[in-house]
Structures are given as structure tokens and as C-alpha cells.
Amino acid sequence: MSILQFISTSVWKHLFGKGADSLERSIDNADEYMIFDNNPITSTFLSSHQISADAYISGIIAGICEGAGFTARVTAHSLAADEGDGGTGSTVGGRGAMESGFSLPRRKDKAVFLVKFSEKVLERDAALANR
């Protein structure tokens, strides 16, 4: 769905300073897509209730989809990060903090935003594809 490509690139970059890490279609369900963010800025530095911050992002995604005429249910999930995934921490503060080497541990899991489109949206998309 082109709306998800727009959300995971343009919208994500404007909101979070970078694009989402991945956009994938579910193998099992044709109506489900997943947006992956390996280090979401809204919950990176939270020690608890990360899923609540991620649920906030789900609401943003759902609102954009709804406003564009793509009715969808969006839920937030956590997925264990792959070992050897990259950096060890996220630096906090400005230049002085970087010079002192002060950093917080990175979030240990990825945020996954599951987008499940309504049947009407899928039917409309299939009809447009057949034109």
C-alpha cells in the first residue's frame, strides 16, 4: 500500500528525523503490514512503559491512514532485537555529553507497528489494481 510507504518514509522522517527501518507485508495475512523501528526515539530512553509510547505512535499511524481513506487497526508490539544489531548506546545531550562519553543503554527490543487494513480497503485496492 502506497500510504504505508509514505508513512514509513516521509512522515517518519519529519516526525523522528529518520525513516522507519523496514516496511514488510505479512506472509500469513494479506491485510497486514508491519512497520519496524529498531530504535524509536519516543521510547528509547524510557525505563518502563515503552509500549505506551509506542501505542502513541500507533495512533498517529492510524490517524494518517484514516484521514487518507484507508481504514486500519494499528497496534504496537515489541520484538527482540537481533544480536550483533549495532551500537551499544544512545548519546544524551549536546557536544559536552558526547565528549564525556555519557550514554544511556539502547532499547533492547524493536518496535513493530502492525497495520491491519479493513476489508473495504483491500477490495478497493484490488479493484484499482485491475484497472
Short mmCIF file of C-alpha atoms in Angstrom, two decimals:
data_model
loop_
_atom_site.label_atom_id
_atom_site.label_comp_id
_atom_site.label_asym_id
_atom_site.label_seq_id
_atom_site.Cartn_x
_atom_site.Cartn_y
_atom_site.Cartn_z
CA MET A 1 0.00 0.00 0.00
CA SER A 2 1.41 3.32 -1.05
CA ILE A 3 0.05 5.06 2.06
CA LEU A 4 2.35 2.92 4.23
CA GLN A 5 5.33 3.70 2.02
CA PHE A 6 4.54 7.39 2.53
CA ILE A 7 4.18 6.95 6.30
CA SER A 8 7.34 4.87 6.76
CA THR A 9 9.49 7.28 4.76
CA SER A 10 8.25 10.87 4.55
CA VAL A 11 6.10 11.05 7.68
CA TRP A 12 8.61 9.08 9.80
CA LYS A 13 11.45 11.35 8.68
CA HIS A 14 9.52 14.51 9.53
CA LEU A 15 8.43 13.20 12.93
CA PHE A 16 11.54 11.31 14.04
CA GLY A 17 14.42 12.58 11.91
CA LYS A 18 14.85 9.29 10.03
CA GLY A 19 12.81 6.83 8.02
CA ALA A 20 11.42 3.66 9.56
CA ASP A 21 13.87 0.76 9.41
CA SER A 22 11.59 -1.55 7.45
CA LEU A 23 8.13 -1.95 5.95
CA GLU A 24 7.01 -5.53 5.34
CA ARG A 25 3.85 -7.29 4.25
CA SER A 26 2.71 -10.25 6.33
CA ILE A 27 3.29 -13.62 4.73
CA ASP A 28 0.30 -15.15 6.53
CA ASN A 29 -2.28 -12.35 6.16
CA ALA A 30 -2.67 -10.22 3.03
CA ASP A 31 -4.34 -7.44 5.03
CA GLU A 32 -1.44 -6.96 7.48
CA TYR A 33 1.69 -4.88 7.14
CA MET A 34 4.44 -4.18 9.66
CA ILE A 35 6.48 -1.04 10.14
CA PHE A 36 9.71 -1.70 12.06
CA ASP A 37 11.65 0.90 14.03
CA ASN A 38 14.78 -0.53 15.64
CA ASN A 39 15.32 2.42 17.93
CA PRO A 40 12.18 4.56 18.24
CA ILE A 41 13.03 7.97 19.63
CA THR A 42 9.78 8.26 21.61
CA SER A 43 10.58 5.29 23.85
CA THR A 44 14.34 4.83 23.65
CA PHE A 45 15.10 6.48 26.98
CA LEU A 46 12.13 5.15 28.93
CA SER A 47 12.92 2.53 31.52
CA SER A 48 9.35 1.25 31.66
CA HIS A 49 6.05 1.56 29.81
CA GLN A 50 7.75 1.60 26.40
CA ILE A 51 4.70 0.01 24.85
CA SER A 52 2.61 3.04 25.94
CA ALA A 53 4.89 5.40 24.00
CA ASP A 54 4.74 3.03 21.03
CA ALA A 55 0.94 2.95 21.27
CA TYR A 56 1.02 6.73 20.83
CA ILE A 57 2.86 6.24 17.52
CA SER A 58 0.24 3.64 16.55
CA GLY A 59 -2.41 6.31 16.98
CA ILE A 60 -0.51 8.65 14.68
CA ILE A 61 -0.28 5.94 12.01
CA ALA A 62 -3.98 5.08 12.36
CA GLY A 63 -4.95 8.76 12.13
CA ILE A 64 -2.98 9.29 8.94
CA CYS A 65 -4.45 6.14 7.39
CA GLU A 66 -7.99 7.11 8.39
CA GLY A 67 -7.56 10.68 7.14
CA ALA A 68 -6.41 9.36 3.76
CA GLY A 69 -9.36 6.95 3.49
CA PHE A 70 -7.51 3.76 4.48
CA THR A 71 -9.37 2.41 7.49
CA ALA A 72 -6.99 0.29 9.56
CA ARG A 73 -6.39 -1.02 13.05
CA VAL A 74 -2.84 -0.28 14.20
CA THR A 75 -1.23 -1.93 17.22
CA ALA A 76 2.23 -1.64 18.77
CA HIS A 77 4.39 -4.64 19.62
CA SER A 78 7.94 -5.29 20.77
CA LEU A 79 10.26 -7.73 19.08
CA ALA A 80 13.61 -8.84 20.49
CA ALA A 81 16.47 -7.13 18.68
CA ASP A 82 18.83 -9.37 16.76
CA GLU A 83 22.18 -10.00 18.41
CA GLY A 84 25.02 -8.00 16.92
CA ASP A 85 22.44 -5.41 15.90
CA GLY A 86 24.73 -2.43 16.17
CA GLY A 87 25.63 0.29 18.63
CA THR A 88 25.82 -0.07 22.36
CA GLY A 89 24.08 3.08 23.44
CA SER A 90 22.45 6.37 22.57
CA THR A 91 24.33 9.52 23.48
CA VAL A 92 22.46 12.04 25.58
CA GLY A 93 22.86 15.78 25.46
CA GLY A 94 24.92 18.09 23.30
CA ARG A 95 28.58 18.25 22.47
CA GLY A 96 29.75 18.14 26.08
CA ALA A 97 27.90 14.91 26.75
CA MET A 98 29.46 13.29 23.71
CA GLU A 99 32.94 14.35 24.76
CA SER A 100 32.44 12.89 28.23
CA GLY A 101 31.15 9.63 26.73
CA PHE A 102 27.90 9.76 28.73
CA SER A 103 25.30 7.48 27.17
CA LEU A 104 22.22 5.52 28.09
CA PRO A 105 21.74 1.87 27.14
CA ARG A 106 19.83 1.35 23.93
CA ARG A 107 16.39 -0.14 23.98
CA LYS A 108 16.70 -3.93 23.90
CA ASP A 109 13.81 -4.54 21.53
CA LYS A 110 12.43 -3.21 18.27
CA ALA A 111 9.10 -1.50 17.94
CA VAL A 112 6.78 -3.15 15.44
CA PHE A 113 3.63 -1.37 14.33
CA LEU A 114 1.13 -3.86 12.92
CA VAL A 115 -1.28 -2.30 10.44
CA LYS A 116 -4.37 -4.37 9.61
CA PHE A 117 -6.49 -2.83 6.87
CA SER A 118 -10.26 -3.20 6.70
CA GLU A 119 -11.80 -5.48 4.07
CA LYS A 120 -13.23 -2.47 2.21
CA VAL A 121 -9.76 -1.01 1.78
CA LEU A 122 -8.43 -4.29 0.36
CA GLU A 123 -11.36 -4.61 -2.05
CA ARG A 124 -10.86 -1.04 -3.26
CA ASP A 125 -7.12 -1.60 -3.70
CA ALA A 126 -7.73 -4.81 -5.70
CA ALA A 127 -10.31 -3.06 -7.93
CA LEU A 128 -7.86 -0.22 -8.66
CA ALA A 129 -5.09 -2.69 -9.44
CA ASN A 130 -7.29 -4.46 -12.01
CA ARG A 131 -7.93 -1.25 -13.99
#
